[in-house]
JSON list of C-alpha atoms in Angstrom, two decimals:
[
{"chain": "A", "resi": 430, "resn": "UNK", "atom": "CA", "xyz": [-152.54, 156.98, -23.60]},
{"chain": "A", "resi": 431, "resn": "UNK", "atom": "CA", "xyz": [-154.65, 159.61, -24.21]},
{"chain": "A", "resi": 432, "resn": "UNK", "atom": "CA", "xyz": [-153.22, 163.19, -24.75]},
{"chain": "A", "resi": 433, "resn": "UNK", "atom": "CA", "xyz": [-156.03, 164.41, -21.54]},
{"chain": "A", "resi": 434, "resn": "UNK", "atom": "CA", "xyz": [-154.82, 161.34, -19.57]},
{"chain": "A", "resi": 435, "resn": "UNK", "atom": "CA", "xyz": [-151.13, 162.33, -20.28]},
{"chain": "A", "resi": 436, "resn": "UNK", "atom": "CA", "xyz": [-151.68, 166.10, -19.30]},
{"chain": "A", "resi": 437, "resn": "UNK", "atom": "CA", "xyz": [-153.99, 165.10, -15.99]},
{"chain": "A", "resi": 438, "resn": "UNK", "atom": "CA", "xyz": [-150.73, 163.14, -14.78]},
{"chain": "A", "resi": 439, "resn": "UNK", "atom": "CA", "xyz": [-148.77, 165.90, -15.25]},
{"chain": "A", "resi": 440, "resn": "UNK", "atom": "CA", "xyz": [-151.31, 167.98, -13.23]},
{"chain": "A", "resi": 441, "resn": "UNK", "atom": "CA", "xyz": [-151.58, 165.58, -10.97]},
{"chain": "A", "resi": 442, "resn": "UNK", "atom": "CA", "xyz": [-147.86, 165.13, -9.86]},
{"chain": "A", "resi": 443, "resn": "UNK", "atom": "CA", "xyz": [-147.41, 168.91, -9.96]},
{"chain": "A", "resi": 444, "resn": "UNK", "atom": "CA", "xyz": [-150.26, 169.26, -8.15]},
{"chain": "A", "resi": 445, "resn": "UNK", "atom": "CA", "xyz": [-149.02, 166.34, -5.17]},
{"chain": "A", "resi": 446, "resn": "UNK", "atom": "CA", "xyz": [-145.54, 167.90, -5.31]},
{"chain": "A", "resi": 447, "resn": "UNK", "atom": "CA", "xyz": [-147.39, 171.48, -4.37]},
{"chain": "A", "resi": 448, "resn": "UNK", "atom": "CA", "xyz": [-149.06, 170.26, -1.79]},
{"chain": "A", "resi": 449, "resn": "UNK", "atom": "CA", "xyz": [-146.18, 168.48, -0.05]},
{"chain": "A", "resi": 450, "resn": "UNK", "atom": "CA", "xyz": [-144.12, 171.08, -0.44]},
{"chain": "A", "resi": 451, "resn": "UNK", "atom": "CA", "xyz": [-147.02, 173.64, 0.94]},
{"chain": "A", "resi": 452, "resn": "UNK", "atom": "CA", "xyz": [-147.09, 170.57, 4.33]},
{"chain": "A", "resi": 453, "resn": "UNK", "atom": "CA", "xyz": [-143.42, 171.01, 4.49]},
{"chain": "A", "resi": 454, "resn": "UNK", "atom": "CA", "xyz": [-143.38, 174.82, 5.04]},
{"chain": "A", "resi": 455, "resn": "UNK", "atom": "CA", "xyz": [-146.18, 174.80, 7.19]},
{"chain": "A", "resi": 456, "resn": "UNK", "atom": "CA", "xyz": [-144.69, 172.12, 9.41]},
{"chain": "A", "resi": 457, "resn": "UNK", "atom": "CA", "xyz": [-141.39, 174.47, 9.97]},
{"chain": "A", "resi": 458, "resn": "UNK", "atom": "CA", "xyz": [-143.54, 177.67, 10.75]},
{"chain": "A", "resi": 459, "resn": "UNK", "atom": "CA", "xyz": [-145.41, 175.75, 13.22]},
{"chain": "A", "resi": 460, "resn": "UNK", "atom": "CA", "xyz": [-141.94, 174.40, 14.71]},
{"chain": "A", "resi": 461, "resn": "UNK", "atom": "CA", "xyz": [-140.84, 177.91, 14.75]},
{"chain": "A", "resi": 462, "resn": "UNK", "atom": "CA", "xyz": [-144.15, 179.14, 16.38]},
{"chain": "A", "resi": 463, "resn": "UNK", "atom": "CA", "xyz": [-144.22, 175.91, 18.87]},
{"chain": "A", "resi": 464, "resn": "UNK", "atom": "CA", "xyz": [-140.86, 177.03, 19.94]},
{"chain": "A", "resi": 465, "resn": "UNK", "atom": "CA", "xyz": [-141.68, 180.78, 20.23]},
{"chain": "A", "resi": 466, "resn": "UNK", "atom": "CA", "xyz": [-144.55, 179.93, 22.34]},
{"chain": "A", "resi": 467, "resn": "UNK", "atom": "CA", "xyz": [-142.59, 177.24, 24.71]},
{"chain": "A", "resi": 468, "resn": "UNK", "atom": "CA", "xyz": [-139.97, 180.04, 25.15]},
{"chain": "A", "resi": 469, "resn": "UNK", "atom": "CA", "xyz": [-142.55, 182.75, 26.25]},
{"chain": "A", "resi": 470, "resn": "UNK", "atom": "CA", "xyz": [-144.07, 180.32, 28.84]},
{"chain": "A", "resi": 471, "resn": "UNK", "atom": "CA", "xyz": [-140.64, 179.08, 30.09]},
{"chain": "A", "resi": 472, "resn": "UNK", "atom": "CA", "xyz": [-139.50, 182.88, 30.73]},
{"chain": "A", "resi": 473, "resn": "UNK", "atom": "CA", "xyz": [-142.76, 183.80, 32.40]},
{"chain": "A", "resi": 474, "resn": "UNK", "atom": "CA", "xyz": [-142.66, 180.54, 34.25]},
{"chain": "A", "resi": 475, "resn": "UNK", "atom": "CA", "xyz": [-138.58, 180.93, 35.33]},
{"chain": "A", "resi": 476, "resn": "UNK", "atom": "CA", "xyz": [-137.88, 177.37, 33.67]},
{"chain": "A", "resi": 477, "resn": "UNK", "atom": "CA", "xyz": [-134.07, 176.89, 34.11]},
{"chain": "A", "resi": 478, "resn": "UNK", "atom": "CA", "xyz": [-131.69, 177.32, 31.25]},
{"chain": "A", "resi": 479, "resn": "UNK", "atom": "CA", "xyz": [-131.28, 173.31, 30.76]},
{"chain": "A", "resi": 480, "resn": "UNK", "atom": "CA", "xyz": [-135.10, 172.96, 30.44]},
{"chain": "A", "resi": 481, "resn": "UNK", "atom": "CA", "xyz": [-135.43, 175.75, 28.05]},
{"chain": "A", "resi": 482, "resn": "UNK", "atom": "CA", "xyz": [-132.26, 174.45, 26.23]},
{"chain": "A", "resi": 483, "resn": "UNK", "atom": "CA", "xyz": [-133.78, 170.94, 25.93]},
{"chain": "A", "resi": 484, "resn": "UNK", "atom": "CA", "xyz": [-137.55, 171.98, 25.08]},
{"chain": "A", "resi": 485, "resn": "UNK", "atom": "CA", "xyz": [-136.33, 173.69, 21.98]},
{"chain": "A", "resi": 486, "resn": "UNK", "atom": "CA", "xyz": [-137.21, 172.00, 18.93]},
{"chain": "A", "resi": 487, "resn": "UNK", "atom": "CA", "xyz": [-135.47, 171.57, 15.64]},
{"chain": "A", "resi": 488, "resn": "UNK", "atom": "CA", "xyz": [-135.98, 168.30, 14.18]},
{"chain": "A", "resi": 489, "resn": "UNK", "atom": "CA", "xyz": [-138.82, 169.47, 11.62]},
{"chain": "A", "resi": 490, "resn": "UNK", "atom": "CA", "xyz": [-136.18, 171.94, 10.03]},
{"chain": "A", "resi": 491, "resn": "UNK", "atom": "CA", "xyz": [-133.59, 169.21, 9.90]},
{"chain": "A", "resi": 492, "resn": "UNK", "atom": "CA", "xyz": [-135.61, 166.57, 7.96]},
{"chain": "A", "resi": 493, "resn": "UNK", "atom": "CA", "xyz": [-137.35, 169.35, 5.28]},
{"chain": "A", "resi": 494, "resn": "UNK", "atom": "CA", "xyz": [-133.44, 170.42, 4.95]},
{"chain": "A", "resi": 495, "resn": "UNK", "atom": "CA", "xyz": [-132.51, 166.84, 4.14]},
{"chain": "A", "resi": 496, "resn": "UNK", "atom": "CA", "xyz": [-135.28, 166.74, 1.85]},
{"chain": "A", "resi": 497, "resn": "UNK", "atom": "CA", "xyz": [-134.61, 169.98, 0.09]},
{"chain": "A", "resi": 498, "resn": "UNK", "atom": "CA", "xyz": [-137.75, 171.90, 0.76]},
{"chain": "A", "resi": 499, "resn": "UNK", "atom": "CA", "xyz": [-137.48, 175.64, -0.25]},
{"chain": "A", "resi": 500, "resn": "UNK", "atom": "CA", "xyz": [-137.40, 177.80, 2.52]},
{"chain": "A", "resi": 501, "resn": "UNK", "atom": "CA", "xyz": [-138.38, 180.93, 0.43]},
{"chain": "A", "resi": 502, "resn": "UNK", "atom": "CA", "xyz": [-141.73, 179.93, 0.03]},
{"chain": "A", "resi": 503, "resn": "UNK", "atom": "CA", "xyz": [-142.68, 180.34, 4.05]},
{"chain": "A", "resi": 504, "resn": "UNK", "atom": "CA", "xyz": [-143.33, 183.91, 3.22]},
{"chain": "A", "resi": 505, "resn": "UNK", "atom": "CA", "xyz": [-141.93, 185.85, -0.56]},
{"chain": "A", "resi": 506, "resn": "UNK", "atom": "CA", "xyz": [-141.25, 189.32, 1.11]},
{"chain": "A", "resi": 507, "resn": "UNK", "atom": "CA", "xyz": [-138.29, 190.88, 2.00]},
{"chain": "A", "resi": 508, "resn": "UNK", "atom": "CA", "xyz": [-137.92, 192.61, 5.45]},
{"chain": "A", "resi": 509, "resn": "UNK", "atom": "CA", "xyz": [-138.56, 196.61, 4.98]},
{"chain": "A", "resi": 510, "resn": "UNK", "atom": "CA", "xyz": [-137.94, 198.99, 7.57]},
{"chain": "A", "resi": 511, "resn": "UNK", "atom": "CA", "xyz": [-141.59, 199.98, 7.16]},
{"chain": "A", "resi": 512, "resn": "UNK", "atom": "CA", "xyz": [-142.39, 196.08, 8.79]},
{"chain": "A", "resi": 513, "resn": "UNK", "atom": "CA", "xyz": [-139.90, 196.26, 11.62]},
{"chain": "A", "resi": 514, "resn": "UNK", "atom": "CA", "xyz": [-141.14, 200.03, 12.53]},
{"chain": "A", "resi": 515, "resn": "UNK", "atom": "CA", "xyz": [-139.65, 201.59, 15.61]},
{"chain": "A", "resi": 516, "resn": "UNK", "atom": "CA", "xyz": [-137.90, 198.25, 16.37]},
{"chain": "A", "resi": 517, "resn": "UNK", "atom": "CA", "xyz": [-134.57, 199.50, 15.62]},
{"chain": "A", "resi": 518, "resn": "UNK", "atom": "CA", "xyz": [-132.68, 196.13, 16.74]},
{"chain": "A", "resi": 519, "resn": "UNK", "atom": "CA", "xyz": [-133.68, 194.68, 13.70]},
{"chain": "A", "resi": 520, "resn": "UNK", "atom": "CA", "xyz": [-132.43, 196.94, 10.73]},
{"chain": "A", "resi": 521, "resn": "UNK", "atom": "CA", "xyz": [-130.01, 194.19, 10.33]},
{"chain": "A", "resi": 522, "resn": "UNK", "atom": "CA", "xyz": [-132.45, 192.34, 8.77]},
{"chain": "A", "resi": 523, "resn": "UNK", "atom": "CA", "xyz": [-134.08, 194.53, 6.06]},
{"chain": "A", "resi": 524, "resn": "UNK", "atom": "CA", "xyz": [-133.51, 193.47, 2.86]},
{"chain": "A", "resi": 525, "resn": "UNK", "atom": "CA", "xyz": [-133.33, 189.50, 3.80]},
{"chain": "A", "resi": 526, "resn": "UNK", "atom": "CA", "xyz": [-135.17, 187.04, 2.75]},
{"chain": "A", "resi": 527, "resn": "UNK", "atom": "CA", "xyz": [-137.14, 184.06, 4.44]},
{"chain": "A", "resi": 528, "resn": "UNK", "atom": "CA", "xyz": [-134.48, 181.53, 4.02]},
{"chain": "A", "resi": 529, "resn": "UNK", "atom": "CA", "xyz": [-131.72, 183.50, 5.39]},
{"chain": "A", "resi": 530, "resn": "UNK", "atom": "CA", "xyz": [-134.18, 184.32, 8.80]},
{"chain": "A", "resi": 531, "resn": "UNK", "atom": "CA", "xyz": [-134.99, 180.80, 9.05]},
{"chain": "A", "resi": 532, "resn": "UNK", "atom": "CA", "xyz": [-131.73, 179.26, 8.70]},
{"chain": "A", "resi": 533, "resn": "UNK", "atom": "CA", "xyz": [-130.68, 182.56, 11.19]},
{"chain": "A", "resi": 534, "resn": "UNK", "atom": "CA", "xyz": [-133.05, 181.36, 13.68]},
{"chain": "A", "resi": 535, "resn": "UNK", "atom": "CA", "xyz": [-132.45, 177.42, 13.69]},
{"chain": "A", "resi": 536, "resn": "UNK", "atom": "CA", "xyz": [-128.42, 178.11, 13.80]},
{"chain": "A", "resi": 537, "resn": "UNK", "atom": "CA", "xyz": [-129.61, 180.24, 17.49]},
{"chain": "A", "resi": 538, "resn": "UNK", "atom": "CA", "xyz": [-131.17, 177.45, 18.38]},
{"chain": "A", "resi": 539, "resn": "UNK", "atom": "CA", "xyz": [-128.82, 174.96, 18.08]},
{"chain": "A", "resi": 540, "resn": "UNK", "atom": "CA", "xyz": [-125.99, 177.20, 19.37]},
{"chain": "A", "resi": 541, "resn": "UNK", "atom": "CA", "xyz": [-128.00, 177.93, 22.22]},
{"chain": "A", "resi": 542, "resn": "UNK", "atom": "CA", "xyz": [-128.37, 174.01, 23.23]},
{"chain": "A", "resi": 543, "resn": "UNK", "atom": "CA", "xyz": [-125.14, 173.36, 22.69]},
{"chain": "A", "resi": 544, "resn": "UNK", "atom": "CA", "xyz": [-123.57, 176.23, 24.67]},
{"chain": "A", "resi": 545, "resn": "UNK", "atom": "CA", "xyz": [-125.81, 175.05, 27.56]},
{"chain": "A", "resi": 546, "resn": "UNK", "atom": "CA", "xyz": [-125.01, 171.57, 27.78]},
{"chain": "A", "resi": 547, "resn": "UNK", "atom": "CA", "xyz": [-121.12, 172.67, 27.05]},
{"chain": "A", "resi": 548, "resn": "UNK", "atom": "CA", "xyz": [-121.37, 175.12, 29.89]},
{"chain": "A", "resi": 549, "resn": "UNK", "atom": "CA", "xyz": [-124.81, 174.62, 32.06]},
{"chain": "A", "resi": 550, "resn": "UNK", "atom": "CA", "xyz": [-123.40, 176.52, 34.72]},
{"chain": "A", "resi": 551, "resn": "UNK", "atom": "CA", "xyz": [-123.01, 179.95, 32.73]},
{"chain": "A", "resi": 552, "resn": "UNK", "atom": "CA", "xyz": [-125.92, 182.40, 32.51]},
{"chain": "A", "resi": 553, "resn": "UNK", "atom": "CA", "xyz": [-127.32, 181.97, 29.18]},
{"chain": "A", "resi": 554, "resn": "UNK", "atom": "CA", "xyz": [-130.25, 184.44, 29.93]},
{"chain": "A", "resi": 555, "resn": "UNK", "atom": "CA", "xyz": [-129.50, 187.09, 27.25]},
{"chain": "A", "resi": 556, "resn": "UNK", "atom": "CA", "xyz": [-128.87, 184.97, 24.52]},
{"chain": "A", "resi": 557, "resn": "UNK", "atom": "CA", "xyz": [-132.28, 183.06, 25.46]},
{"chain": "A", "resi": 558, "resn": "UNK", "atom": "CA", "xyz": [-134.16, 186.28, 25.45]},
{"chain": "A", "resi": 559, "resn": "UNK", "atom": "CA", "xyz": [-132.57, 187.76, 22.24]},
{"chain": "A", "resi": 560, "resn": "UNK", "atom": "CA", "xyz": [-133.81, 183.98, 21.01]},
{"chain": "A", "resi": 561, "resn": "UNK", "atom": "CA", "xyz": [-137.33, 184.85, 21.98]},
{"chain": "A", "resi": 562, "resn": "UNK", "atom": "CA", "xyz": [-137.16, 188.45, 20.71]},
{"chain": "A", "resi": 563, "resn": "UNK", "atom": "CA", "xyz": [-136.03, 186.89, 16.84]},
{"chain": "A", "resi": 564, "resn": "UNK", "atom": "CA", "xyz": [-138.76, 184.51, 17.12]},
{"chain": "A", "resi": 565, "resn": "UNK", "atom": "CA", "xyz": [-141.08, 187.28, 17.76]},
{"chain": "A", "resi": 566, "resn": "UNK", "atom": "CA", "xyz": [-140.02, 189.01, 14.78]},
{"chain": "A", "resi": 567, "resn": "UNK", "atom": "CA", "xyz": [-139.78, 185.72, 12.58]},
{"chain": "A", "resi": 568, "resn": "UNK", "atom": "CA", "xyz": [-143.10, 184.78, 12.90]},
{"chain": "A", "resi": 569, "resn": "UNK", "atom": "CA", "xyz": [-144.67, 188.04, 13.15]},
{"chain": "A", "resi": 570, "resn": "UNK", "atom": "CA", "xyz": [-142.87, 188.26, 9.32]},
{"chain": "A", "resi": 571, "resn": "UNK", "atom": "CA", "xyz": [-144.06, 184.56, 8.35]},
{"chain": "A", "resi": 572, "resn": "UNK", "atom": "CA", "xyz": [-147.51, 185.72, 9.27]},
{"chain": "A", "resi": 573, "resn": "UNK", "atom": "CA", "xyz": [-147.31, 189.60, 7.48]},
{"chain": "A", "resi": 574, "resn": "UNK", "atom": "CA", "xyz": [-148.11, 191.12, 10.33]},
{"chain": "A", "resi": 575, "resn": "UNK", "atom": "CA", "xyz": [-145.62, 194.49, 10.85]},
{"chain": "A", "resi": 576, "resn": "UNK", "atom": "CA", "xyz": [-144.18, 195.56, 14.31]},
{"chain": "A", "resi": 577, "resn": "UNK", "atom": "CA", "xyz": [-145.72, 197.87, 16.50]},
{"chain": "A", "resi": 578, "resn": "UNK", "atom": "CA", "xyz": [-145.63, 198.91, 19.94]},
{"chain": "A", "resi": 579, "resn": "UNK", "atom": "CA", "xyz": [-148.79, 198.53, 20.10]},
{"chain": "A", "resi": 580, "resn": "UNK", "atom": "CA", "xyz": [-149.20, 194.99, 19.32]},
{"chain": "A", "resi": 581, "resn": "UNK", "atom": "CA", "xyz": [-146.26, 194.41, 21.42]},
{"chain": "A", "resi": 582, "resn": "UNK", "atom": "CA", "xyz": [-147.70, 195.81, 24.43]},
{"chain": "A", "resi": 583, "resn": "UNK", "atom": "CA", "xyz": [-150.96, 193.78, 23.82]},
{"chain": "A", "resi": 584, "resn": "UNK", "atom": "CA", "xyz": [-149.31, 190.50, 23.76]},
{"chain": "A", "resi": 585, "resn": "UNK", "atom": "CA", "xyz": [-147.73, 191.08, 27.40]}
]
């Protein structure tokens, strides 16, 4: 082999292993967004807590876990308090990284749908909407886009 022919497979399988790797963190911030947007339509809707419970998705997350993908890579920046604004609720989170709010996010979920089929008669409602607030600020942070009243006024 050629030294060019050697160096273009390198390339190549760097390249491939990019590329997956890019499709595997795009899959989990659509998961995350998918579930973010089922949530605000089963509130508005008054879906009971089973159906919310059971419409939540994690099975994306799982599988990239088992394959090792890097959750880091969703989105490099830390949370600053000049992202999360007036939104005092979530000065926990400055400082923490991607994979931390990720893994923070999935644990809620799963929690949630077990607490719900372990107690389905309980009212679940304010750890459902503290769910849909996190999501809120997850995927406003995957996407860079900072907190504001503003924007959360628009969205209603």
């Amino acid at each position: 082999m050629t030294i060019w022919k050697e160096l273009y497979d390198i390339f190549d399988k760097e390249r491939s292993r990019w590329q997956q790797s890019s499709a595997s963190k795009q899959a989990i911030a659509f998961e995350l967004k998918a579930n973010l947007g089922f949530l605000a339509d089963a509130l508005s809707s008054g879906l009971s807590q089973n159906a919310i419970a059971n419409g939540l998705e994690y099975s994306v997350f799982e599988a990239k876990l088992k394959e090792g993908t890097a959750l880091t890579g969703l989105n490099r920046r830390k949370v600053t308090q000049q992202f999360i604004g007036e939104f005092t609720g979530f000065a926990t989170y400055i400082g923490k990284e991607n994979d931390y709010l990720v893994e923070n996010a999935y644990s809620r979920i799963k929690s949630l749908k077990k607490l719900v089929a372990a107690q389905p008669d309980k009212n679940h409602n304010l750890r459902i909407k503290f769910l849909f607030n996190f999501l809120v600020f997850l995927v406003a942070h995957l996407e860079e886009r900072p907190l504001s009243r503003t924007s959360a006024r628009k969205s209603i």
